[in-house]
Amino acid sequence: MNPGNFLMISDLGETLPKVLSDAATLKLDRMQRRDALLGQSIGIFFEHPSTRTRIASEVAVAELGAHPVTLRGEEVGIGKREDPADVARVLSRYVTLVAMRVRSHETLRSIAQYATVPVVNLLSDRSHPCQALADLQTIAEHRSLPGTRLAYVGDGNNVAHSLLLGAAMTGMHITIAVPDDFRPAPDILQSASRLAAEHDGEIALTNDPRAAADGADVVYTDVWTSMGLEEERQHRLSAFAGYEVTEEMFDLADSKAIFMHCLPAHRGEEVAAEMLDHPRSVVFDQAENRLHAFKALILALLEKQ
């Protein structure tokens, strides 16, 4: 297994502040490292449909001088047409890094176990660490991360997992407002609590979204029904009644608070339509920062090789 893998945001360890700093610098001039990866090829693999992730990753690779090689899940058939170990070994002979958006986190682990090049998680059912990097970069554009009060309202999904870990690593105070049946995974909560203790952060859970939003510096939400869970949609709509982020709820936050959503958004479900266009919405800054954060990440991982 390559030590430069990035499957969870916690894999960065003490490198996280530098990656965030580099992402901010790269945003100032998108072409400043245009030859950094000249002559290299980066594999980008998608089992899930993608808009922001695909465009951001392909553009990031190209703007660093490398060639993005994009593959769809049905073209490879990991675990069906070909064994993960064989796919990993073959890709390692062709490209200098593999970035993957997969249905199951176990697929990532299988590829990472046998690959000799860094493997990056573009999204799995367990975590979304590249999104969390962009989120932290976005928050840092408005305030210092340590001590920032982040209220995440909604499903304890992959985005919540990565936010918990990222917030804990940067000394933030994060509250997850979530129904009991949709809480984040216990092992993620345990890891986040340990990291928070190490970095003077705080972790809290509540069933009251308004209490979470009260006085928060950041109010964040995500879809209630993630890809692959569509058959649960009606049940989830009922379970999350009262968790929609509205202007009324946002007004409970600090007067300078920002609103965040990783997109795509289901307007009128987890978020009121007007919140995406709110003067203090940074949703589209988040989307842009996927590009800069990914650049900083792959540069950091490849510099370790």
PDB file of C-alpha atoms in Angstrom:
ATOM      1  CA  MET A   1       0.000   0.000   0.000  1.00  0.00           C
ATOM      2  CA  ASN A   2       1.353   3.415  -0.964  1.00  0.00           C
ATOM      3  CA  PRO A   3       1.897   5.719   2.050  1.00  0.00           C
ATOM      4  CA  GLY A   4       0.653   8.648  -0.042  1.00  0.00           C
ATOM      5  CA  ASN A   5      -2.945   7.410  -0.235  1.00  0.00           C
ATOM      6  CA  PHE A   6      -5.764   9.845   0.599  1.00  0.00           C
ATOM      7  CA  LEU A   7      -8.841   7.834   1.511  1.00  0.00           C
ATOM      8  CA  MET A   8      -9.890   9.891   4.541  1.00  0.00           C
ATOM      9  CA  ILE A   9      -9.067  13.527   5.295  1.00  0.00           C
ATOM     10  CA  SER A  10      -7.308  12.345   8.452  1.00  0.00           C
ATOM     11  CA  ASP A  11      -4.716  10.656   6.210  1.00  0.00           C
ATOM     12  CA  LEU A  12      -3.133  14.085   5.704  1.00  0.00           C
ATOM     13  CA  GLY A  13      -2.265  14.422   9.373  1.00  0.00           C
ATOM     14  CA  GLU A  14       0.003  17.388  10.035  1.00  0.00           C
ATOM     15  CA  THR A  15       0.180  18.122   6.289  1.00  0.00           C
ATOM     16  CA  LEU A  16      -3.384  19.493   6.282  1.00  0.00           C
ATOM     17  CA  PRO A  17      -2.527  23.149   7.117  1.00  0.00           C
ATOM     18  CA  LYS A  18       0.043  23.278   4.309  1.00  0.00           C
ATOM     19  CA  VAL A  19      -2.395  21.814   1.780  1.00  0.00           C
ATOM     20  CA  LEU A  20      -4.985  24.439   2.730  1.00  0.00           C
ATOM     21  CA  SER A  21      -2.389  27.212   2.518  1.00  0.00           C
ATOM     22  CA  ASP A  22      -1.199  25.971  -0.878  1.00  0.00           C
ATOM     23  CA  ALA A  23      -4.799  25.799  -2.134  1.00  0.00           C
ATOM     24  CA  ALA A  24      -5.308  29.456  -1.197  1.00  0.00           C
ATOM     25  CA  THR A  25      -2.093  30.408  -3.009  1.00  0.00           C
ATOM     26  CA  LEU A  26      -3.034  28.437  -6.117  1.00  0.00           C
ATOM     27  CA  LYS A  27      -6.388  30.224  -6.208  1.00  0.00           C
ATOM     28  CA  LEU A  28      -4.614  33.577  -6.606  1.00  0.00           C
ATOM     29  CA  ASP A  29      -3.084  32.476  -9.911  1.00  0.00           C
ATOM     30  CA  ARG A  30      -4.497  29.324 -11.465  1.00  0.00           C
ATOM     31  CA  MET A  31      -1.591  28.881 -13.881  1.00  0.00           C
ATOM     32  CA  GLN A  32       1.324  29.479 -11.501  1.00  0.00           C
ATOM     33  CA  ARG A  33       2.179  25.735 -11.383  1.00  0.00           C
ATOM     34  CA  ARG A  34       1.235  24.941 -14.975  1.00  0.00           C
ATOM     35  CA  ASP A  35       4.337  22.778 -15.547  1.00  0.00           C
ATOM     36  CA  ALA A  36       4.453  21.106 -12.122  1.00  0.00           C
ATOM     37  CA  LEU A  37       3.287  17.725 -13.443  1.00  0.00           C
ATOM     38  CA  LEU A  38       4.357  18.136 -17.062  1.00  0.00           C
ATOM     39  CA  GLY A  39       4.552  14.820 -18.886  1.00  0.00           C
ATOM     40  CA  GLN A  40       2.655  12.867 -16.231  1.00  0.00           C
ATOM     41  CA  SER A  41      -0.741  11.177 -16.500  1.00  0.00           C
ATOM     42  CA  ILE A  42      -3.375  11.003 -13.755  1.00  0.00           C
ATOM     43  CA  GLY A  43      -6.082   8.334 -13.762  1.00  0.00           C
ATOM     44  CA  ILE A  44      -9.584   9.521 -12.797  1.00  0.00           C
ATOM     45  CA  PHE A  45     -12.225   6.826 -12.252  1.00  0.00           C
ATOM     46  CA  PHE A  46     -15.990   7.306 -11.827  1.00  0.00           C
ATOM     47  CA  GLU A  47     -18.583   4.744 -10.747  1.00  0.00           C
ATOM     48  CA  HIS A  48     -20.989   7.568  -9.791  1.00  0.00           C
ATOM     49  CA  PRO A  49     -22.181  10.355 -12.113  1.00  0.00           C
ATOM     50  CA  SER A  50     -20.390  13.620 -11.441  1.00  0.00           C
ATOM     51  CA  THR A  51     -20.423  17.290 -12.383  1.00  0.00           C
ATOM     52  CA  ARG A  52     -18.189  19.279 -10.017  1.00  0.00           C
ATOM     53  CA  THR A  53     -15.863  16.423  -9.147  1.00  0.00           C
ATOM     54  CA  ARG A  54     -15.182  15.434 -12.735  1.00  0.00           C
ATOM     55  CA  ILE A  55     -14.720  18.952 -14.066  1.00  0.00           C
ATOM     56  CA  ALA A  56     -12.649  20.125 -11.098  1.00  0.00           C
ATOM     57  CA  SER A  57     -10.344  17.110 -11.163  1.00  0.00           C
ATOM     58  CA  GLU A  58      -9.812  17.085 -14.927  1.00  0.00           C
ATOM     59  CA  VAL A  59      -9.198  20.839 -15.084  1.00  0.00           C
ATOM     60  CA  ALA A  60      -6.885  20.702 -12.060  1.00  0.00           C
ATOM     61  CA  VAL A  61      -4.761  17.979 -13.628  1.00  0.00           C
ATOM     62  CA  ALA A  62      -4.599  19.801 -16.965  1.00  0.00           C
ATOM     63  CA  GLU A  63      -3.685  23.135 -15.352  1.00  0.00           C
ATOM     64  CA  LEU A  64      -0.775  21.426 -13.578  1.00  0.00           C
ATOM     65  CA  GLY A  65       0.540  20.229 -16.927  1.00  0.00           C
ATOM     66  CA  ALA A  66      -0.488  16.570 -16.639  1.00  0.00           C
ATOM     67  CA  HIS A  67      -2.857  14.519 -18.789  1.00  0.00           C
ATOM     68  CA  PRO A  68      -6.140  13.371 -17.187  1.00  0.00           C
ATOM     69  CA  VAL A  69      -7.228   9.866 -18.214  1.00  0.00           C
ATOM     70  CA  THR A  70     -10.887   9.439 -17.249  1.00  0.00           C
ATOM     71  CA  LEU A  71     -12.554   6.031 -16.988  1.00  0.00           C
ATOM     72  CA  ARG A  72     -16.175   5.127 -16.222  1.00  0.00           C
ATOM     73  CA  GLY A  73     -17.101   2.279 -13.936  1.00  0.00           C
ATOM     74  CA  GLU A  74     -18.740   0.204 -16.661  1.00  0.00           C
ATOM     75  CA  GLU A  75     -15.565   0.398 -18.740  1.00  0.00           C
ATOM     76  CA  VAL A  76     -13.502  -1.279 -16.035  1.00  0.00           C
ATOM     77  CA  GLY A  77     -15.962  -3.410 -14.080  1.00  0.00           C
ATOM     78  CA  ILE A  78     -13.970  -3.626 -10.862  1.00  0.00           C
ATOM     79  CA  GLY A  79     -14.966  -6.793  -9.010  1.00  0.00           C
ATOM     80  CA  LYS A  80     -17.066  -7.979 -11.962  1.00  0.00           C
ATOM     81  CA  ARG A  81     -15.004  -8.003 -15.135  1.00  0.00           C
ATOM     82  CA  GLU A  82     -11.644  -7.679 -13.399  1.00  0.00           C
ATOM     83  CA  ASP A  83     -10.208  -8.253  -9.945  1.00  0.00           C
ATOM     84  CA  PRO A  84      -9.372  -5.066  -7.983  1.00  0.00           C
ATOM     85  CA  ALA A  85      -5.803  -6.242  -7.388  1.00  0.00           C
ATOM     86  CA  ASP A  86      -5.195  -6.594 -11.122  1.00  0.00           C
ATOM     87  CA  VAL A  87      -6.758  -3.204 -11.888  1.00  0.00           C
ATOM     88  CA  ALA A  88      -4.592  -1.557  -9.237  1.00  0.00           C
ATOM     89  CA  ARG A  89      -1.376  -3.106 -10.511  1.00  0.00           C
ATOM     90  CA  VAL A  90      -2.113  -2.235 -14.129  1.00  0.00           C
ATOM     91  CA  LEU A  91      -3.067   1.380 -13.382  1.00  0.00           C
ATOM     92  CA  SER A  92       0.128   1.758 -11.362  1.00  0.00           C
ATOM     93  CA  ARG A  93       2.145   0.953 -14.504  1.00  0.00           C
ATOM     94  CA  TYR A  94       0.437   3.700 -16.529  1.00  0.00           C
ATOM     95  CA  VAL A  95      -0.295   6.685 -14.279  1.00  0.00           C
ATOM     96  CA  THR A  96       1.367   8.520 -11.391  1.00  0.00           C
ATOM     97  CA  LEU A  97      -1.809   8.853  -9.274  1.00  0.00           C
ATOM     98  CA  VAL A  98      -5.305   7.348  -9.300  1.00  0.00           C
ATOM     99  CA  ALA A  99      -8.337   9.376  -8.168  1.00  0.00           C
ATOM    100  CA  MET A 100     -11.575   7.424  -7.708  1.00  0.00           C
ATOM    101  CA  ARG A 101     -15.264   8.179  -7.132  1.00  0.00           C
ATOM    102  CA  VAL A 102     -16.804   4.883  -6.058  1.00  0.00           C
ATOM    103  CA  ARG A 103     -19.967   3.423  -4.591  1.00  0.00           C
ATOM    104  CA  SER A 104     -18.242   1.408  -1.877  1.00  0.00           C
ATOM    105  CA  HIS A 105     -15.322   2.488   0.295  1.00  0.00           C
ATOM    106  CA  GLU A 106     -14.161  -1.129   0.187  1.00  0.00           C
ATOM    107  CA  THR A 107     -13.428  -0.717  -3.517  1.00  0.00           C
ATOM    108  CA  LEU A 108     -11.042   2.101  -2.659  1.00  0.00           C
ATOM    109  CA  ARG A 109      -9.367   0.037   0.024  1.00  0.00           C
ATOM    110  CA  SER A 110      -8.922  -2.862  -2.378  1.00  0.00           C
ATOM    111  CA  ILE A 111      -7.317  -0.670  -5.022  1.00  0.00           C
ATOM    112  CA  ALA A 112      -5.149   1.112  -2.453  1.00  0.00           C
ATOM    113  CA  GLN A 113      -3.935  -2.199  -1.047  1.00  0.00           C
ATOM    114  CA  TYR A 114      -2.330  -3.201  -4.341  1.00  0.00           C
ATOM    115  CA  ALA A 115      -1.552   0.095  -6.078  1.00  0.00           C
ATOM    116  CA  THR A 116       2.018   1.370  -5.965  1.00  0.00           C
ATOM    117  CA  VAL A 117       0.958   4.948  -6.760  1.00  0.00           C
ATOM    118  CA  PRO A 118      -1.157   7.239  -4.545  1.00  0.00           C
ATOM    119  CA  VAL A 119      -4.906   6.556  -4.522  1.00  0.00           C
ATOM    120  CA  VAL A 120      -7.230   9.511  -3.869  1.00  0.00           C
ATOM    121  CA  ASN A 121     -10.839   9.267  -2.703  1.00  0.00           C
ATOM    122  CA  LEU A 122     -13.026  11.537  -4.843  1.00  0.00           C
ATOM    123  CA  LEU A 123     -16.106  10.174  -3.016  1.00  0.00           C
ATOM    124  CA  SER A 124     -17.179   6.936  -1.397  1.00  0.00           C
ATOM    125  CA  ASP A 125     -20.121   5.904   0.733  1.00  0.00           C
ATOM    126  CA  ARG A 126     -17.928   6.436   3.809  1.00  0.00           C
ATOM    127  CA  SER A 127     -16.193   9.734   3.156  1.00  0.00           C
ATOM    128  CA  HIS A 128     -15.818  12.725   0.847  1.00  0.00           C
ATOM    129  CA  PRO A 129     -12.415  14.114   1.852  1.00  0.00           C
ATOM    130  CA  CYS A 130     -11.769  16.275  -1.214  1.00  0.00           C
ATOM    131  CA  GLN A 131     -15.036  18.081  -0.520  1.00  0.00           C
ATOM    132  CA  ALA A 132     -13.968  18.634   3.083  1.00  0.00           C
ATOM    133  CA  LEU A 133     -10.677  20.150   1.907  1.00  0.00           C
ATOM    134  CA  ALA A 134     -12.580  22.627  -0.260  1.00  0.00           C
ATOM    135  CA  ASP A 135     -14.960  23.318   2.631  1.00  0.00           C
ATOM    136  CA  LEU A 136     -12.118  24.111   5.019  1.00  0.00           C
ATOM    137  CA  GLN A 137     -10.493  26.334   2.402  1.00  0.00           C
ATOM    138  CA  THR A 138     -13.789  28.178   1.948  1.00  0.00           C
ATOM    139  CA  ILE A 139     -14.320  28.710   5.676  1.00  0.00           C
ATOM    140  CA  ALA A 140     -10.722  29.906   6.055  1.00  0.00           C
ATOM    141  CA  GLU A 141     -11.428  32.621   3.478  1.00  0.00           C
ATOM    142  CA  HIS A 142     -13.849  34.161   5.993  1.00  0.00           C
ATOM    143  CA  ARG A 143     -12.397  33.408   9.443  1.00  0.00           C
ATOM    144  CA  SER A 144      -9.649  31.569  11.273  1.00  0.00           C
ATOM    145  CA  LEU A 145     -10.520  27.887  11.538  1.00  0.00           C
ATOM    146  CA  PRO A 146      -9.666  27.243  15.223  1.00  0.00           C
ATOM    147  CA  GLY A 147     -12.688  27.970  17.385  1.00  0.00           C
ATOM    148  CA  THR A 148     -15.070  28.444  14.448  1.00  0.00           C
ATOM    149  CA  ARG A 149     -18.546  27.139  15.293  1.00  0.00           C
ATOM    150  CA  LEU A 150     -19.835  24.899  12.504  1.00  0.00           C
ATOM    151  CA  ALA A 151     -23.415  23.614  12.515  1.00  0.00           C
ATOM    152  CA  TYR A 152     -24.050  20.727  10.139  1.00  0.00           C
ATOM    153  CA  VAL A 153     -27.777  20.078   9.753  1.00  0.00           C
ATOM    154  CA  GLY A 154     -28.876  16.838   8.120  1.00  0.00           C
ATOM    155  CA  ASP A 155     -27.832  13.288   7.329  1.00  0.00           C
ATOM    156  CA  GLY A 156     -24.773  11.811   9.043  1.00  0.00           C
ATOM    157  CA  ASN A 157     -23.398  10.757   5.674  1.00  0.00           C
ATOM    158  CA  ASN A 158     -20.006  10.732   3.939  1.00  0.00           C
ATOM    159  CA  VAL A 159     -19.877  14.543   3.845  1.00  0.00           C
ATOM    160  CA  ALA A 160     -20.657  14.730   7.566  1.00  0.00           C
ATOM    161  CA  HIS A 161     -17.946  12.141   8.262  1.00  0.00           C
ATOM    162  CA  SER A 162     -15.280  14.147   6.453  1.00  0.00           C
ATOM    163  CA  LEU A 163     -16.426  17.433   7.985  1.00  0.00           C
ATOM    164  CA  LEU A 164     -16.263  15.914  11.462  1.00  0.00           C
ATOM    165  CA  LEU A 165     -12.682  14.779  10.943  1.00  0.00           C
ATOM    166  CA  GLY A 166     -11.574  17.954   9.162  1.00  0.00           C
ATOM    167  CA  ALA A 167     -13.171  20.222  11.750  1.00  0.00           C
ATOM    168  CA  ALA A 168     -11.591  18.238  14.568  1.00  0.00           C
ATOM    169  CA  MET A 169      -8.147  18.412  12.927  1.00  0.00           C
ATOM    170  CA  THR A 170      -8.363  22.206  12.666  1.00  0.00           C
ATOM    171  CA  GLY A 171      -9.685  22.959  16.146  1.00  0.00           C
ATOM    172  CA  MET A 172     -13.211  23.867  15.091  1.00  0.00           C
ATOM    173  CA  HIS A 173     -16.322  23.389  17.231  1.00  0.00           C
ATOM    174  CA  ILE A 174     -18.713  21.278  15.171  1.00  0.00           C
ATOM    175  CA  THR A 175     -22.280  20.342  16.056  1.00  0.00           C
ATOM    176  CA  ILE A 176     -24.135  17.742  14.003  1.00  0.00           C
ATOM    177  CA  ALA A 177     -27.928  18.115  14.093  1.00  0.00           C
ATOM    178  CA  VAL A 178     -29.326  14.751  12.999  1.00  0.00           C
ATOM    179  CA  PRO A 179     -32.141  12.315  13.833  1.00  0.00           C
ATOM    180  CA  ASP A 180     -30.930   9.395  15.950  1.00  0.00           C
ATOM    181  CA  ASP A 181     -31.354   6.844  13.156  1.00  0.00           C
ATOM    182  CA  PHE A 182     -29.075   8.805  10.822  1.00  0.00           C
ATOM    183  CA  ARG A 183     -26.162   9.639  13.105  1.00  0.00           C
ATOM    184  CA  PRO A 184     -22.586   9.449  11.789  1.00  0.00           C
ATOM    185  CA  ALA A 185     -20.788   6.118  12.146  1.00  0.00           C
ATOM    186  CA  PRO A 186     -19.599   5.420  15.724  1.00  0.00           C
ATOM    187  CA  ASP A 187     -15.978   4.857  14.676  1.00  0.00           C
ATOM    188  CA  ILE A 188     -15.932   8.204  12.842  1.00  0.00           C
ATOM    189  CA  LEU A 189     -17.307   9.951  15.923  1.00  0.00           C
ATOM    190  CA  GLN A 190     -14.673   8.244  18.049  1.00  0.00           C
ATOM    191  CA  SER A 191     -11.852   9.297  15.701  1.00  0.00           C
ATOM    192  CA  ALA A 192     -13.193  12.845  15.468  1.00  0.00           C
ATOM    193  CA  SER A 193     -13.446  13.115  19.255  1.00  0.00           C
ATOM    194  CA  ARG A 194      -9.839  11.989  19.631  1.00  0.00           C
ATOM    195  CA  LEU A 195      -8.639  14.484  17.010  1.00  0.00           C
ATOM    196  CA  ALA A 196     -10.696  17.272  18.573  1.00  0.00           C
ATOM    197  CA  ALA A 197      -9.081  16.614  21.941  1.00  0.00           C
ATOM    198  CA  GLU A 198      -5.641  16.859  20.314  1.00  0.00           C
ATOM    199  CA  HIS A 199      -6.423  20.140  18.527  1.00  0.00           C
ATOM    200  CA  ASP A 200      -8.642  21.949  21.069  1.00  0.00           C
ATOM    201  CA  GLY A 201     -11.761  21.325  19.017  1.00  0.00           C
ATOM    202  CA  GLU A 202     -15.223  20.236  20.120  1.00  0.00           C
ATOM    203  CA  ILE A 203     -17.677  17.636  18.820  1.00  0.00           C
ATOM    204  CA  ALA A 204     -21.393  17.631  19.674  1.00  0.00           C
ATOM    205  CA  LEU A 205     -24.557  15.943  18.424  1.00  0.00           C
ATOM    206  CA  THR A 206     -28.154  17.091  18.805  1.00  0.00           C
ATOM    207  CA  ASN A 207     -31.645  16.345  17.502  1.00  0.00           C
ATOM    208  CA  ASP A 208     -32.454  20.067  17.450  1.00  0.00           C
ATOM    209  CA  PRO A 209     -31.329  21.815  14.238  1.00  0.00           C
ATOM    210  CA  ARG A 210     -32.313  25.238  15.542  1.00  0.00           C
ATOM    211  CA  ALA A 211     -30.169  24.769  18.643  1.00  0.00           C
ATOM    212  CA  ALA A 212     -27.242  23.773  16.421  1.00  0.00           C
ATOM    213  CA  ALA A 213     -27.664  26.857  14.231  1.00  0.00           C
ATOM    214  CA  ASP A 214     -27.997  29.235  17.187  1.00  0.00           C
ATOM    215  CA  GLY A 215     -24.871  31.425  17.244  1.00  0.00           C
ATOM    216  CA  ALA A 216     -23.050  29.340  14.625  1.00  0.00           C
ATOM    217  CA  ASP A 217     -20.408  30.878  12.361  1.00  0.00           C
ATOM    218  CA  VAL A 218     -21.160  28.377   9.596  1.00  0.00           C
ATOM    219  CA  VAL A 219     -24.417  26.584   8.777  1.00  0.00           C
ATOM    220  CA  TYR A 220     -23.933  23.614   6.442  1.00  0.00           C
ATOM    221  CA  THR A 221     -26.331  21.090   4.955  1.00  0.00           C
ATOM    222  CA  ASP A 222     -26.327  18.308   2.370  1.00  0.00           C
ATOM    223  CA  VAL A 223     -28.952  16.174   0.657  1.00  0.00           C
ATOM    224  CA  TRP A 224     -30.967  13.846   2.836  1.00  0.00           C
ATOM    225  CA  THR A 225     -30.958  11.061   0.243  1.00  0.00           C
ATOM    226  CA  SER A 226     -27.537  10.293  -1.197  1.00  0.00           C
ATOM    227  CA  MET A 227     -26.932   8.511  -4.497  1.00  0.00           C
ATOM    228  CA  GLY A 228     -27.779   4.818  -4.211  1.00  0.00           C
ATOM    229  CA  LEU A 229     -30.371   5.381  -1.481  1.00  0.00           C
ATOM    230  CA  GLU A 230     -33.202   6.611  -3.678  1.00  0.00           C
ATOM    231  CA  GLU A 231     -35.561   3.869  -2.473  1.00  0.00           C
ATOM    232  CA  GLU A 232     -35.367   5.431   1.015  1.00  0.00           C
ATOM    233  CA  ARG A 233     -36.362   8.901  -0.155  1.00  0.00           C
ATOM    234  CA  GLN A 234     -39.904   9.006   1.219  1.00  0.00           C
ATOM    235  CA  HIS A 235     -38.833   7.603   4.575  1.00  0.00           C
ATOM    236  CA  ARG A 236     -36.019  10.137   4.794  1.00  0.00           C
ATOM    237  CA  LEU A 237     -38.279  13.057   3.875  1.00  0.00           C
ATOM    238  CA  SER A 238     -40.441  12.124   6.839  1.00  0.00           C
ATOM    239  CA  ALA A 239     -37.518  11.492   9.199  1.00  0.00           C
ATOM    240  CA  PHE A 240     -35.873  14.842   8.396  1.00  0.00           C
ATOM    241  CA  ALA A 241     -39.011  16.962   8.709  1.00  0.00           C
ATOM    242  CA  GLY A 242     -37.991  20.179  10.452  1.00  0.00           C
ATOM    243  CA  TYR A 243     -34.356  19.938   9.350  1.00  0.00           C
ATOM    244  CA  GLU A 244     -34.665  22.111   6.240  1.00  0.00           C
ATOM    245  CA  VAL A 245     -32.275  25.064   6.416  1.00  0.00           C
ATOM    246  CA  THR A 246     -34.424  28.152   5.884  1.00  0.00           C
ATOM    247  CA  GLU A 247     -33.763  31.857   6.251  1.00  0.00           C
ATOM    248  CA  GLU A 248     -35.562  31.707   9.591  1.00  0.00           C
ATOM    249  CA  MET A 249     -33.158  29.036  10.844  1.00  0.00           C
ATOM    250  CA  PHE A 250     -30.142  30.845   9.377  1.00  0.00           C
ATOM    251  CA  ASP A 251     -31.161  34.025  11.205  1.00  0.00           C
ATOM    252  CA  LEU A 252     -30.407  32.199  14.459  1.00  0.00           C
ATOM    253  CA  ALA A 253     -26.738  31.991  13.469  1.00  0.00           C
ATOM    254  CA  ASP A 254     -24.153  34.720  14.005  1.00  0.00           C
ATOM    255  CA  SER A 255     -24.830  37.921  12.056  1.00  0.00           C
ATOM    256  CA  LYS A 256     -21.726  37.237   9.940  1.00  0.00           C
ATOM    257  CA  ALA A 257     -22.374  33.527   9.495  1.00  0.00           C
ATOM    258  CA  ILE A 258     -21.956  31.868   6.103  1.00  0.00           C
ATOM    259  CA  PHE A 259     -24.152  29.197   4.526  1.00  0.00           C
ATOM    260  CA  MET A 260     -22.626  26.139   2.866  1.00  0.00           C
ATOM    261  CA  HIS A 261     -23.862  23.233   0.746  1.00  0.00           C
ATOM    262  CA  CYS A 262     -21.662  20.846  -1.229  1.00  0.00           C
ATOM    263  CA  LEU A 263     -24.186  20.498  -4.090  1.00  0.00           C
ATOM    264  CA  PRO A 264     -26.161  19.183  -5.833  1.00  0.00           C
ATOM    265  CA  ALA A 265     -28.992  20.676  -3.780  1.00  0.00           C
ATOM    266  CA  HIS A 266     -32.597  19.560  -3.601  1.00  0.00           C
ATOM    267  CA  ARG A 267     -34.269  22.943  -3.278  1.00  0.00           C
ATOM    268  CA  GLY A 268     -37.269  22.795  -1.000  1.00  0.00           C
ATOM    269  CA  GLU A 269     -36.029  19.666   0.795  1.00  0.00           C
ATOM    270  CA  GLU A 270     -32.849  20.050   2.865  1.00  0.00           C
ATOM    271  CA  VAL A 271     -32.520  23.720   1.911  1.00  0.00           C
ATOM    272  CA  ALA A 272     -34.929  26.516   1.041  1.00  0.00           C
ATOM    273  CA  ALA A 273     -34.305  27.776  -2.482  1.00  0.00           C
ATOM    274  CA  GLU A 274     -33.543  31.317  -1.333  1.00  0.00           C
ATOM    275  CA  MET A 275     -30.658  30.129   0.868  1.00  0.00           C
ATOM    276  CA  LEU A 276     -28.516  29.155  -2.112  1.00  0.00           C
ATOM    277  CA  ASP A 277     -28.713  32.753  -3.358  1.00  0.00           C
ATOM    278  CA  HIS A 278     -28.457  34.353   0.077  1.00  0.00           C
ATOM    279  CA  PRO A 279     -25.917  37.231   0.304  1.00  0.00           C
ATOM    280  CA  ARG A 280     -23.918  35.150   2.771  1.00  0.00           C
ATOM    281  CA  SER A 281     -24.128  31.902   0.809  1.00  0.00           C
ATOM    282  CA  VAL A 282     -20.669  30.653  -0.221  1.00  0.00           C
ATOM    283  CA  VAL A 283     -21.978  27.586  -2.029  1.00  0.00           C
ATOM    284  CA  PHE A 284     -20.398  28.481  -5.354  1.00  0.00           C
ATOM    285  CA  ASP A 285     -17.111  29.446  -3.709  1.00  0.00           C
ATOM    286  CA  GLN A 286     -17.102  25.921  -2.303  1.00  0.00           C
ATOM    287  CA  ALA A 287     -17.622  24.516  -5.780  1.00  0.00           C
ATOM    288  CA  GLU A 288     -14.761  26.585  -7.198  1.00  0.00           C
ATOM    289  CA  ASN A 289     -12.466  25.614  -4.359  1.00  0.00           C
ATOM    290  CA  ARG A 290     -12.800  21.945  -5.299  1.00  0.00           C
ATOM    291  CA  LEU A 291     -10.412  22.832  -8.140  1.00  0.00           C
ATOM    292  CA  HIS A 292      -7.789  24.616  -6.058  1.00  0.00           C
ATOM    293  CA  ALA A 293      -7.916  22.157  -3.164  1.00  0.00           C
ATOM    294  CA  PHE A 294      -7.482  19.194  -5.504  1.00  0.00           C
ATOM    295  CA  LYS A 295      -4.447  20.807  -7.098  1.00  0.00           C
ATOM    296  CA  ALA A 296      -2.840  21.397  -3.718  1.00  0.00           C
ATOM    297  CA  LEU A 297      -3.664  17.858  -2.617  1.00  0.00           C
ATOM    298  CA  ILE A 298      -2.180  15.983  -5.559  1.00  0.00           C
ATOM    299  CA  LEU A 299       0.923  18.167  -5.527  1.00  0.00           C
ATOM    300  CA  ALA A 300       1.419  17.354  -1.842  1.00  0.00           C
ATOM    301  CA  LEU A 301       0.878  13.625  -2.376  1.00  0.00           C
ATOM    302  CA  LEU A 302       3.212  13.399  -5.361  1.00  0.00           C
ATOM    303  CA  GLU A 303       5.921  15.412  -3.640  1.00  0.00           C
ATOM    304  CA  LYS A 304       6.065  12.616  -1.037  1.00  0.00           C
ATOM    305  CA  GLN A 305       6.833   9.979  -3.665  1.00  0.00           C
TER     306      GLN A 305
END
